[in-house]
Amino acid sequence: MAISFDAELDVFTLHTANTTYAFQVRDDRRLLHLYWGAGRLNAADLPRDEQVFSHHHEESVRVERHREEYAAQGGYFFDEPGIAVAYADGVRDCAVRYDSHSITSEGGRDELAVVLIDAQYGLELTLHYRLYAGLDIVDRWASVTNRGLAAVVATSLKSATFYPAEGRGHRLAHLSGRWGAEHRIERTPLTQSRTVLESRHGISGHDNNPWFAIDRGGAATETSGDVWFGALHWSGNWRITVEQDRWDQVRVTGGYNDFDFALTLEPGATHTTPIFTGGFTTDGFGSASRMLHRYQRSWLAPALKAATPRPVIFNSWEVFWFDINAEQQLALAEQAAAVGAEVFVVDDGWFVGRDDDHGGLGDWVVDPRKFPEGLAPLARHVESLGMAFGLWVEPEMVSPNSRLAAEHPDWIIGFPTREGTLVRNQLVLNLALDEVREWMFSWLDELIGNVGIGYLKWDMNRYLTEAGFLTGDQDDRIWVAYVENLYDVFRRLQAKHPEVLFENCASGGGRVDFGMAAVSDLVSRSDNGDALDILKLHEGYTQAYAPITAGGGIGEVPNGINGRTAPLTFRAHAGMLGAFHISVNLFTMTPEQLAELTGFVELYKSIRSIVHLGELHRLVSAWENPYAAYQYVSEDRSQAVVLAFGQFLQFQFIVPRLRLRGLDEDALYEVDGYKPMSGAALMGLGLPLELHGDYDSRVIRVTRSAPGQSR
Ligand code: DGJ
């Protein structure tokens, strides 16, 4: 990994382990993108401005085809800009030009900062790049400083533009969905058009996820082909625009959504955008995912917990809903401990006014009817059983009939002359206000300390509507400040309570993104705990996000969302694909069923370090086949685990041999239920797999017995 600037050719070259990212400073001091893809190319290898465009003679065409590294709205430019501003005199033509740059290197990360200036108005734009040892990833973001004398309003502000493949026939992959059915993989051919992936919901949203992949010629598979991919680290309104222009150049621009957007920069003020991560691989979608997983685990996730497998979590929400009390939770905790749970979470319903979803939010006081002695005795009991105590909160919300709403009507998001839209009978607190941020941090901090909480489930159950202004100035919108303050509360809680695990839940997977991944430890992948649906949810989720964070597991049957009743074994095996949760009624299970569940928890504990810290290979897609298979391999390739599931197997369907991946070719492996096989045989010939009908599933452990001695 290295960043260099060739002063003779005026070319920046960013080398990752296997790729090159390069751009040039033109004579007119605009930045021109040159290359992003395979190989470690030198500045001299790269087609500079004149060579790329030599067959065009007219200047207008030359300018139009320019691949601006980061385009400012203005001049002869009609594509998605990185930045659009309105200067105080009404001029909306931004002309930033190269000024200077700096290259730094520290702790396995190299950084480049390139400063551009619109001299007439004193607007300074810095483009940031960061590379990581061992990863073919380029992080990009921008910061903008107003060095002028008057305020500047940014009406569009993006983190970066990436230029994947040129030419026609490429394909875009992205994630879509809705509540209970998040993370669906969509693949669509790119045409001369503009495709917008976005959220306007105030959170990253269930509809689209801020991740994309583009594969060359639409020809990549899970294991082969050129794939450019990226993810935006933003948990509010975001927008990724994928364009193929009249010259068949593909541009991907990501950052804040322009929807209802305006950001005022007073003189002297700086604003820094979220990161837009980009990556490239020649080895297909699986390789792209593994790169993002490694990136998330090694560089993004709260460091202290990133390398520790997640505990087994028990949560009674799907069983008792709001109908909870101390006695029942205590008894349940004993049962949960007996089956091997390591965290016991009290979900919604523990605070005053919360017998259903019509009240209580904002007044975070323990309900004395349900917990006469408060939560601390229960928490201590849970700890004495060897588990951490977990608690549900929904800090961003307020019930209109709460004391908080009466005392601080000005803390609620909305326009003064309009009535706010109620969703799930609740309104949203204006976390963009620093006062609200401080209040939120301090009651959460106290709650964690006073009760002795080891696991905090942070929920968020509605989108933002009637999002007003921060200061009354109509150019001062709350969208960005809301998310920045949210991160701030999380970061401070993480710093003050480093041992606490923080779950990110937003009606399941409504706020899944790298912004939240940087401040939380686990995600509620979906509210949908149906085992068959989990096979698909996990496939989509893991396109970008690491399995260690994928919270989900054994849910109650019949499933509350689709009414399906999957057998316990199948539900348990599906639960083992990520971070294992149990949400079943332990009171009504027979001793045999409890023993069975205990066995599954033990099995899970024996494989979870491979699942959470190893590499994921999605062997058989649940979307495309009547069965599915996932494989996880430890980093040193000494251990693997295969999880296979029958979905809708036709009578006498023969499952093709399952060819494993990522093993040591020359090593000999013990395989549960099979004779030992070499890595080469397991990967080439494959494992004969029998799945007898729907809901048949297998967990197969593969353990290296003798490295390099198979032949
Ligand atoms: C929505 C979450 O996704 C559920 O897991 C549960 O915590 C409920 N909210 C509680 O109201």
XYZ file of C-alpha atoms and ligand atoms in Angstrom:
722
model
C 0.000 0.000 0.000
C 1.406 3.382 -0.910
C 0.360 6.807 -2.091
C 2.614 8.809 -4.361
C 2.548 11.957 -6.417
C 4.542 12.099 -9.640
C 5.391 15.784 -9.840
C 6.508 15.551 -13.444
C 3.319 13.941 -14.715
C 1.141 15.535 -12.043
C -0.393 12.164 -11.252
C -1.503 10.763 -7.897
C -1.165 7.000 -7.655
C -2.787 5.085 -4.823
C -1.665 1.489 -4.621
C -3.531 -1.021 -2.497
C -2.389 -4.633 -2.253
C -3.730 -5.511 -5.726
C -5.203 -2.374 -7.244
C -4.427 1.104 -8.465
C -6.493 4.231 -8.024
C -5.141 7.206 -9.935
C -5.969 10.756 -10.917
C -4.220 13.688 -12.454
C -3.928 17.406 -11.895
C -4.552 18.939 -15.297
C -2.847 22.077 -16.517
C -5.987 24.038 -15.672
C -5.740 22.551 -12.125
C -8.892 20.464 -12.424
C -8.611 16.918 -11.134
C -9.140 14.225 -13.719
C -9.824 10.640 -12.741
C -7.540 8.204 -14.592
C -7.993 4.680 -13.343
C -9.470 2.430 -10.666
C -8.967 -1.292 -11.030
C -6.677 -4.291 -11.125
C -2.885 -4.225 -11.011
C -0.295 -1.931 -9.588
C 0.163 0.562 -12.394
C 2.696 3.364 -12.456
C 1.955 6.960 -13.262
C 3.722 6.504 -16.602
C 1.414 3.579 -17.498
C -1.692 5.685 -17.195
C -3.426 7.452 -20.052
C -3.276 11.086 -19.164
C -5.723 13.733 -20.240
C -4.491 14.240 -23.797
C -4.278 10.526 -24.551
C -7.730 9.714 -23.222
C -9.415 12.408 -25.203
C -7.151 12.831 -28.204
C -9.824 11.710 -30.671
C -12.043 14.625 -29.683
C -11.201 17.965 -31.143
C -13.737 20.369 -29.843
C -13.103 21.713 -26.392
C -16.759 21.356 -25.356
C -16.656 17.627 -25.991
C -13.364 17.321 -24.161
C -14.762 19.040 -21.118
C -17.940 16.996 -21.210
C -16.044 13.748 -21.211
C -13.817 14.738 -18.407
C -13.964 12.403 -15.521
C -13.819 14.982 -12.783
C -12.431 13.375 -9.679
C -14.978 15.341 -7.677
C -17.228 17.662 -9.635
C -18.452 21.004 -8.369
C -21.727 22.149 -9.881
C -20.941 24.875 -12.391
C -19.683 25.466 -15.886
C -20.225 22.890 -18.590
C -21.313 20.067 -16.317
C -24.590 18.161 -16.295
C -24.018 15.061 -14.201
C -24.371 14.385 -10.494
C -22.113 16.875 -8.740
C -20.084 16.309 -5.604
C -20.948 19.762 -4.375
C -23.400 22.493 -5.344
C -23.335 25.805 -3.513
C -25.132 29.116 -3.466
C -22.833 32.018 -2.661
C -24.177 35.047 -0.812
C -24.415 37.091 -4.022
C -26.621 34.454 -5.644
C -23.874 32.931 -7.778
C -24.319 29.174 -8.001
C -21.261 28.371 -10.078
C -18.577 26.672 -8.070
C -15.094 26.570 -9.567
C -12.648 24.778 -7.286
C -9.115 24.197 -8.539
C -6.134 22.255 -7.212
C -4.105 24.104 -4.631
C -1.959 21.677 -2.606
C -1.823 18.222 -1.110
C -0.345 16.197 1.731
C 0.419 12.497 2.178
C 0.648 10.853 5.584
C 1.085 7.335 6.873
C 0.300 5.887 10.279
C -0.502 2.532 11.841
C -1.202 0.613 8.641
C -3.140 3.445 7.030
C -1.997 5.834 4.318
C -3.834 9.083 3.733
C -3.923 11.706 1.032
C -5.582 15.095 1.353
C -5.938 17.198 -1.790
C -6.972 20.819 -1.328
C -8.953 22.654 -4.006
C -9.994 26.280 -3.813
C -12.586 28.511 -5.409
C -10.358 31.569 -4.972
C -12.946 34.191 -5.812
C -15.218 33.172 -2.950
C -12.726 31.591 -0.568
C -14.348 28.169 -0.647
C -11.891 25.436 0.211
C -12.637 21.831 -0.589
C -10.424 19.006 0.638
C -10.691 15.545 -0.879
C -9.562 12.826 1.482
C -8.345 9.322 0.600
C -7.369 6.519 2.952
C -5.863 3.103 2.237
C -5.548 0.159 4.611
C -2.815 -2.462 4.783
C -3.894 -5.689 3.106
C -7.210 -4.397 1.722
C -8.117 -3.306 -1.795
C -10.192 -0.512 -0.409
C -10.118 3.245 -0.853
C -12.019 5.343 1.649
C -13.005 8.730 0.381
C -14.627 11.762 1.947
C -14.604 15.519 1.546
C -14.424 18.504 3.815
C -15.475 21.985 2.878
C -14.366 25.172 4.604
C -15.747 28.623 4.065
C -12.773 30.989 4.108
C -14.835 33.793 2.630
C -16.557 36.665 4.372
C -20.186 35.649 3.808
C -22.179 32.529 4.534
C -22.317 29.847 1.829
C -25.186 27.388 1.460
C -24.381 23.926 0.154
C -27.464 22.593 -1.632
C -25.804 19.302 -2.493
C -22.872 17.682 -0.758
C -21.432 14.283 -1.528
C -18.520 12.332 -0.160
C -17.030 11.141 -3.436
C -17.517 10.052 -7.016
C -16.085 6.696 -8.059
C -15.511 5.639 -11.650
C -15.953 1.890 -12.120
C -15.814 0.238 -15.558
C -16.212 2.196 -18.745
C -18.275 0.983 -21.673
C -21.631 -0.763 -21.851
C -23.125 -3.959 -20.496
C -22.188 -3.664 -16.845
C -24.546 -4.523 -14.046
C -25.522 -2.888 -10.785
C -26.291 -4.841 -7.622
C -27.975 -3.208 -4.656
C -30.127 -4.084 -1.673
C -33.803 -3.312 -1.333
C -36.689 -4.365 0.881
C -39.148 -3.312 3.518
C -39.855 -4.053 7.167
C -39.533 -7.789 7.836
C -38.051 -8.341 4.382
C -34.862 -6.328 4.294
C -31.631 -6.938 2.369
C -33.043 -8.325 -0.899
C -30.396 -8.462 -3.612
C -31.376 -6.675 -6.833
C -29.321 -6.945 -10.009
C -30.019 -4.652 -12.907
C -28.175 -3.952 -16.164
C -26.735 -0.464 -16.451
C -28.045 1.592 -19.305
C -27.525 5.190 -20.317
C -29.476 6.517 -17.400
C -29.275 7.719 -13.849
C -30.225 5.274 -11.110
C -30.789 6.649 -7.647
C -30.476 4.541 -4.512
C -31.514 6.555 -1.506
C -33.255 7.118 1.767
C -35.416 10.113 2.628
C -36.575 8.580 5.895
C -34.100 10.249 8.224
C -32.467 6.862 8.811
C -30.696 4.705 6.257
C -33.989 2.846 5.848
C -35.517 -0.521 5.033
C -36.073 0.329 1.351
C -32.541 0.615 0.035
C -29.207 0.129 1.721
C -26.208 2.437 1.142
C -24.212 -0.292 -0.582
C -23.631 -0.992 -4.276
C -21.657 -3.355 -6.494
C -20.992 -3.063 -10.204
C -19.658 -6.034 -12.092
C -17.895 -5.859 -15.408
C -20.053 -6.996 -18.300
C -22.647 -8.325 -15.851
C -20.516 -11.446 -15.823
C -19.297 -11.771 -12.261
C -20.378 -14.659 -10.076
C -19.955 -15.323 -6.394
C -16.420 -16.578 -7.108
C -15.216 -14.812 -10.243
C -15.216 -11.597 -12.175
C -14.383 -7.928 -11.728
C -16.509 -6.216 -9.106
C -16.350 -2.595 -7.968
C -18.242 -2.067 -4.761
C -18.823 0.537 -2.122
C -20.710 1.566 0.976
C -21.574 4.912 2.442
C -21.079 5.464 6.149
C -24.244 7.411 6.786
C -27.306 6.609 8.855
C -29.568 9.444 7.741
C -30.803 10.639 4.350
C -28.315 9.344 1.828
C -28.104 9.071 -1.910
C -25.952 6.971 -4.208
C -26.388 7.929 -7.838
C -25.194 5.542 -10.514
C -24.859 7.139 -13.935
C -23.899 5.913 -17.329
C -23.446 8.938 -19.526
C -23.595 9.442 -23.289
C -19.933 8.460 -23.469
C -20.608 5.245 -21.539
C -18.656 6.314 -18.533
C -19.990 4.908 -15.299
C -19.982 7.222 -12.286
C -21.090 6.433 -8.754
C -21.583 9.439 -6.514
C -22.505 9.030 -2.872
C -23.255 11.307 0.039
C -26.078 13.250 1.680
C -29.401 13.149 -0.081
C -30.324 16.394 -1.867
C -33.902 15.838 -0.699
C -34.847 18.777 1.537
C -31.136 19.457 1.949
C -29.377 22.713 2.726
C -26.300 23.181 4.826
C -25.128 26.638 5.788
C -21.433 27.280 6.213
C -20.793 30.470 8.120
C -17.426 32.188 7.518
C -14.699 30.059 9.074
C -16.895 26.958 9.348
C -15.871 23.522 8.107
C -18.096 20.587 7.335
C -16.818 17.060 6.832
C -18.888 14.520 4.910
C -19.297 10.879 5.841
C -16.924 8.321 4.339
C -17.751 6.597 1.066
C -15.801 3.338 0.954
C -14.889 1.906 -2.436
C -13.280 -1.408 -3.281
C -12.327 -3.587 -6.213
C -11.765 -7.296 -6.698
C -11.223 -9.622 -9.634
C -12.766 -12.533 -7.708
C -16.490 -11.954 -7.659
C -19.142 -10.887 -5.177
C -18.004 -13.270 -2.438
C -14.547 -11.743 -2.434
C -16.042 -8.234 -2.376
C -18.104 -9.158 0.684
C -15.182 -10.733 2.506
C -13.141 -7.600 1.913
C -15.879 -5.446 3.438
C -16.244 -7.876 6.362
C -12.499 -7.701 7.059
C -12.596 -3.945 6.735
C -15.517 -3.742 9.165
C -13.941 -6.066 11.708
C -10.408 -4.680 11.529
C -10.891 -0.967 11.023
C -14.443 0.109 11.624
C -16.028 -1.737 14.520
C -15.497 -0.521 18.088
C -12.042 -2.026 18.514
C -12.304 -3.547 21.955
C -15.095 -5.907 20.990
C -14.374 -6.426 17.297
C -12.381 -9.607 17.782
C -14.581 -11.227 20.424
C -17.346 -13.561 19.268
C -20.808 -12.386 20.270
C -22.601 -13.970 23.242
C -25.807 -16.002 23.081
C -28.649 -13.590 23.703
C -32.048 -14.361 25.185
C -34.862 -11.865 24.615
C -38.502 -12.563 25.458
C -40.059 -9.873 23.226
C -41.604 -12.280 20.725
C -43.110 -14.273 23.567
C -44.483 -11.825 26.124
C -44.470 -8.509 24.227
C -45.293 -5.700 26.715
C -46.659 -8.097 29.288
C -43.610 -8.450 31.512
C -42.871 -8.252 35.239
C -40.034 -8.946 37.651
C -41.194 -12.365 38.784
C -41.719 -13.676 35.271
C -38.438 -12.234 33.940
C -36.549 -13.664 36.896
C -37.932 -17.136 36.298
C -37.264 -16.772 32.604
C -33.685 -15.700 33.287
C -33.114 -18.914 35.211
C -34.395 -20.955 32.302
C -32.338 -18.915 29.840
C -29.181 -19.476 31.874
C -29.942 -23.184 32.041
C -30.030 -23.479 28.234
C -26.738 -21.609 27.993
C -27.697 -17.993 27.240
C -25.022 -15.421 28.066
C -27.074 -12.231 27.894
C -30.610 -11.796 29.181
C -32.413 -8.839 27.618
C -35.516 -7.170 29.028
C -37.166 -5.676 25.953
C -39.876 -3.029 25.604
C -42.455 -2.555 28.375
C -40.320 -2.056 31.514
C -41.013 1.648 32.077
C -43.939 3.704 33.303
C -46.843 4.094 30.895
C -45.725 1.249 28.671
C -48.396 -1.436 28.663
C -48.684 -1.094 24.926
C -47.195 1.207 22.307
C -49.412 4.172 23.206
C -47.236 5.723 25.869
C -44.183 5.897 28.041
C -41.489 6.871 25.554
C -39.397 9.692 26.909
C -40.164 9.004 30.595
C -37.496 6.464 31.268
C -38.603 5.506 34.772
C -39.001 1.869 35.796
C -42.651 0.860 36.160
C -43.063 0.061 39.900
C -46.109 -2.122 39.175
C -44.003 -4.448 37.054
C -40.653 -4.074 38.812
C -41.428 -2.969 42.403
C -37.771 -3.043 43.413
C -36.483 -1.523 40.204
C -34.311 -3.264 37.646
C -31.093 -3.560 39.652
C -32.105 -6.653 41.689
C -33.113 -8.449 38.492
C -29.852 -7.376 36.879
C -27.858 -8.728 39.847
C -29.766 -11.988 39.712
C -29.100 -12.284 35.994
C -25.407 -11.719 36.684
C -25.411 -14.305 39.476
C -26.668 -16.750 36.845
C -23.581 -16.007 34.792
C -25.248 -13.763 32.213
C -24.957 -10.084 31.374
C -28.073 -7.981 31.884
C -29.497 -6.373 28.760
C -32.089 -3.640 28.420
C -34.189 -2.203 25.574
C -34.422 1.544 25.017
C -35.754 3.762 22.252
C -34.026 7.038 23.140
C -34.912 9.054 20.038
C -38.660 8.784 20.630
C -41.354 10.455 22.656
C -44.965 9.541 23.325
C -47.235 12.597 23.021
C -48.829 11.803 26.403
C -45.476 11.591 28.211
C -44.211 14.006 30.821
C -41.245 14.748 28.591
C -43.538 15.895 25.767
C -45.402 18.178 28.185
C -42.215 19.650 29.637
C -40.271 20.013 26.395
C -42.630 20.453 23.454
C -39.759 22.320 21.754
C -37.679 19.124 21.774
C -40.008 17.366 19.352
C -39.350 17.415 15.624
C -41.962 19.358 13.725
C -43.070 22.668 12.265
C -44.735 25.051 14.731
C -47.860 25.514 12.613
C -48.345 21.828 11.781
C -49.398 18.806 13.731
C -46.767 16.058 13.621
C -47.581 12.715 12.013
C -47.873 9.954 14.578
C -46.299 6.632 13.655
C -46.633 3.759 16.125
C -48.253 6.463 18.283
C -44.961 8.261 18.718
C -43.058 11.355 17.670
C -39.326 11.877 17.230
C -37.151 13.976 19.496
C -35.064 16.621 17.793
C -31.700 15.038 18.446
C -30.194 17.684 16.188
C -30.455 19.987 19.211
C -27.384 19.749 21.417
C -29.609 20.093 24.481
C -31.449 16.902 23.523
C -28.161 15.155 22.773
C -26.824 15.990 26.251
C -30.054 14.887 27.945
C -29.993 11.629 26.018
C -26.385 10.869 26.809
C -26.781 11.594 30.488
C -29.880 9.488 31.173
C -28.460 6.568 29.208
C -25.116 6.895 30.948
C -26.853 6.914 34.340
C -29.125 4.039 33.457
C -26.198 1.884 32.347
C -24.278 2.718 35.507
C -27.150 2.532 37.992
C -28.751 -0.658 36.769
C -25.509 -2.342 35.797
C -26.226 -2.976 32.137
C -23.973 -5.162 30.005
C -26.022 -5.008 26.808
C -28.076 -2.130 25.463
C -30.607 -2.716 22.698
C -31.094 0.694 21.063
C -34.291 0.663 19.030
C -35.712 3.228 16.578
C -39.188 2.533 15.295
C -40.308 5.262 12.963
C -39.054 7.483 10.184
C -38.646 11.249 10.491
C -41.438 13.466 9.207
C -42.086 17.226 9.338
C -38.369 17.679 9.906
C -38.112 21.357 10.723
C -35.216 23.740 11.138
C -32.541 23.817 13.739
C -32.363 27.518 14.444
C -35.404 28.815 12.658
C -33.239 29.771 9.685
C -34.685 27.902 6.759
C -31.262 26.938 5.421
C -30.486 25.194 8.651
C -32.070 21.764 8.350
C -31.910 19.096 11.007
C -31.108 16.049 8.857
C -27.342 16.060 9.189
C -27.041 17.366 12.747
C -29.508 14.708 13.937
C -27.271 11.881 12.748
C -24.049 13.535 13.914
C -25.510 13.873 17.407
C -26.734 10.283 17.322
C -23.177 9.124 16.570
C -21.887 11.396 19.296
C -24.142 9.799 21.938
C -23.151 6.311 20.805
C -19.448 7.145 20.722
C -19.471 8.639 24.196
C -21.399 5.691 25.602
C -18.979 3.306 23.913
C -16.034 5.202 25.367
C -17.454 5.409 28.876
C -18.801 1.841 28.962
C -16.395 -0.093 26.760
C -17.533 -3.463 28.110
C -21.185 -2.912 27.130
C -22.433 -4.399 23.859
C -24.667 -2.032 21.882
C -27.312 -3.472 19.575
C -28.513 -1.352 16.674
C -32.182 -2.050 15.995
C -34.569 0.056 13.912
C -37.704 -2.035 13.531
C -35.196 -4.758 12.722
C -32.808 -3.802 9.928
C -33.950 -0.230 9.275
C -30.634 1.444 10.065
C -28.010 -0.953 8.778
C -24.998 0.917 7.448
C -21.313 1.514 8.088
C -22.102 4.672 10.063
C -23.864 2.591 12.700
C -21.326 -0.229 12.325
C -18.668 2.158 13.607
C -20.531 2.879 16.838
C -22.479 -0.315 17.622
C -21.574 -3.973 18.048
C -24.555 -5.876 16.722
C -27.474 -5.347 14.418
C -30.999 -6.613 14.521
C -30.828 -7.991 10.969
C -34.629 -8.078 10.767
C -37.705 -8.407 12.962
C -38.447 -11.422 10.815
C -37.176 -14.474 12.685
C -38.607 -17.051 10.305
C -35.837 -19.542 9.587
C -36.537 -19.842 5.856
C -36.559 -16.081 5.477
C -33.334 -15.823 7.497
C -31.539 -17.810 4.783
C -32.344 -15.002 2.345
C -31.975 -12.107 4.760
C -28.479 -13.300 5.635
C -27.433 -13.555 2.012
C -28.363 -9.928 1.418
C -27.058 -8.664 4.744
C -23.641 -10.252 4.261
C -23.116 -8.664 0.858
C -21.735 -5.769 2.849
C -21.958 -6.470 6.571
C -19.945 -8.853 8.722
C -21.681 -12.009 10.040
C -20.464 -11.238 13.588
C -22.924 -8.341 13.641
C -25.889 -10.217 12.147
C -28.237 -10.578 15.097
C -31.030 -13.077 14.688
C -31.785 -16.614 15.645
C -34.363 -18.951 17.037
C -37.759 -17.310 16.983
C -41.107 -18.436 18.349
C -43.423 -20.577 16.192
C -45.727 -20.099 14.469
C -43.656 -17.176 13.277
C -45.393 -13.886 14.106
C -44.754 -12.444 10.658
C -45.572 -15.207 8.199
C -47.142 -17.901 10.367
C -44.611 -20.585 9.410
C -43.672 -23.319 11.850
C -40.140 -24.508 11.221
C -38.740 -27.306 13.385
C -36.403 -26.357 16.227
C -33.352 -27.923 14.572
C -33.835 -25.908 11.412
C -34.449 -22.705 13.363
C -31.359 -23.323 15.499
C -29.144 -24.013 12.491
C -30.389 -20.882 10.725
C -29.728 -18.944 13.932
C -26.094 -20.044 13.839
C -25.417 -18.076 10.632
C -24.749 -14.911 12.607
C -25.015 -13.730 16.211
C -27.319 -16.192 17.946
C -30.457 -14.904 19.673
C -33.119 -16.981 21.385
C -36.649 -15.669 21.527
C -38.896 -18.591 22.437
C -41.176 -19.398 25.344
C -38.923 -21.439 27.599
C -41.786 -21.949 30.063
C -43.831 -24.060 27.694
C -41.021 -26.179 26.268
C -40.798 -29.818 27.337
C -37.654 -31.031 29.162
C -36.682 -32.835 25.939
C -37.048 -29.660 23.910
C -35.042 -27.690 26.476
C -32.303 -30.323 26.352
C -32.325 -30.115 22.584
C -32.060 -26.334 22.719
C -29.181 -26.597 25.196
C -27.407 -28.887 22.753
C -27.836 -26.362 19.953
C -26.459 -23.574 22.119
C -23.426 -25.739 22.895
C -22.938 -26.549 19.235
C -23.178 -22.884 18.366
C -20.622 -21.936 21.001
C -18.243 -24.503 19.554
C -18.421 -22.985 16.050
C -19.020 -19.306 16.673
C -15.417 -18.197 16.592
C -15.260 -19.530 13.010
C -18.586 -17.897 12.096
C -17.792 -14.544 13.681
C -14.069 -14.178 13.063
C -13.591 -16.335 9.969
C -14.314 -15.758 6.303
C -17.744 -16.311 4.800
C -18.286 -18.221 1.571
C -21.880 -18.211 0.355
C -21.874 -21.630 -1.315
C -25.457 -21.936 -2.513
C -27.871 -19.036 -2.807
C -31.210 -19.347 -1.028
C -32.692 -16.988 -3.610
C -31.753 -19.140 -6.571
C -32.006 -22.726 -5.321
C -34.369 -25.028 -3.437
C -31.658 -25.348 -0.814
C -28.964 -23.080 0.614
C -25.456 -23.480 2.011
C -23.077 -21.193 3.836
C -19.484 -21.955 4.774
C -17.223 -20.168 7.236
C -13.460 -20.716 7.302
C -11.097 -19.681 10.077
C -8.418 -17.217 9.078
C -5.664 -19.852 9.223
C -7.854 -22.283 7.199
C -7.526 -24.944 9.895
C -11.259 -25.030 10.632
C -14.436 -24.581 8.699
C -18.105 -25.088 9.246
C -20.751 -25.709 6.620
C -24.410 -24.966 7.260
C -26.797 -26.426 4.684
C -30.569 -26.077 4.504
C -33.313 -27.676 2.429
C -35.973 -25.164 1.467
C -38.460 -26.464 -1.053
C -36.911 -29.671 -2.275
C -38.824 -31.485 -4.955
C -39.355 -35.208 -4.461
C -36.132 -37.060 -5.350
C -34.198 -33.861 -5.850
C -30.518 -34.758 -5.859
C -28.392 -32.149 -4.138
C -25.224 -31.695 -6.195
C -21.961 -32.302 -4.357
C -21.198 -29.282 -2.283
C -17.843 -27.848 -3.310
C -16.244 -26.058 -0.389
C -14.029 -23.008 -0.671
C -11.159 -21.250 0.994
C -9.441 -24.369 2.387
C -5.809 -25.381 2.282
C -5.560 -27.556 -0.873
C -2.753 -29.722 0.426
C -4.091 -30.319 3.912
C -6.118 -33.249 5.142
C -9.405 -32.424 6.865
C -11.605 -34.396 9.234
C -15.216 -33.864 8.188
C -18.101 -34.537 10.598
C -19.981 -37.590 9.367
C -17.654 -38.232 6.417
C -14.300 -39.824 5.887
C -11.299 -37.456 5.956
C -10.726 -35.587 2.706
C -8.026 -33.333 1.350
C -8.704 -29.647 0.906
C -8.314 -30.179 -2.833
C -10.970 -32.893 -2.847
C -13.361 -30.900 -0.693
C -13.037 -27.931 -3.006
C -12.762 -29.772 -6.342
C -14.958 -32.817 -6.036
C -17.060 -31.593 -3.160
C -18.970 -33.147 -0.320
C -21.844 -35.510 -1.038
C -24.737 -33.835 0.737
C -28.048 -35.428 1.488
C -30.936 -33.204 2.356
C -34.176 -35.064 2.799
C -36.958 -32.653 2.019
C -38.002 -29.330 3.412
C -36.593 -28.207 6.727
C -33.760 -30.725 6.647
C -30.534 -29.027 7.665
C -26.923 -29.859 8.501
C -24.065 -28.315 10.411
C -20.831 -29.943 9.281
C -17.542 -29.189 10.957
C -14.359 -29.462 8.946
C -11.086 -29.622 10.881
C -7.582 -29.743 9.474
C -5.799 -32.773 10.845
C -2.542 -32.556 8.984
C -1.445 -29.453 7.137
C 0.166 -30.119 3.790
C 0.177 -33.910 4.166
C -2.746 -35.016 2.122
C -0.846 -36.482 -0.777
C -39.152 -3.204 17.354
C -37.979 -4.125 17.455
O -37.511 -4.443 16.184
C -38.379 -5.358 18.242
O -37.316 -6.246 18.317
C -38.831 -4.945 19.625
O -37.746 -4.471 20.364
C -39.922 -3.901 19.529
N -39.576 -2.811 18.662
C -40.269 -3.351 20.885
O -41.196 -2.363 20.818
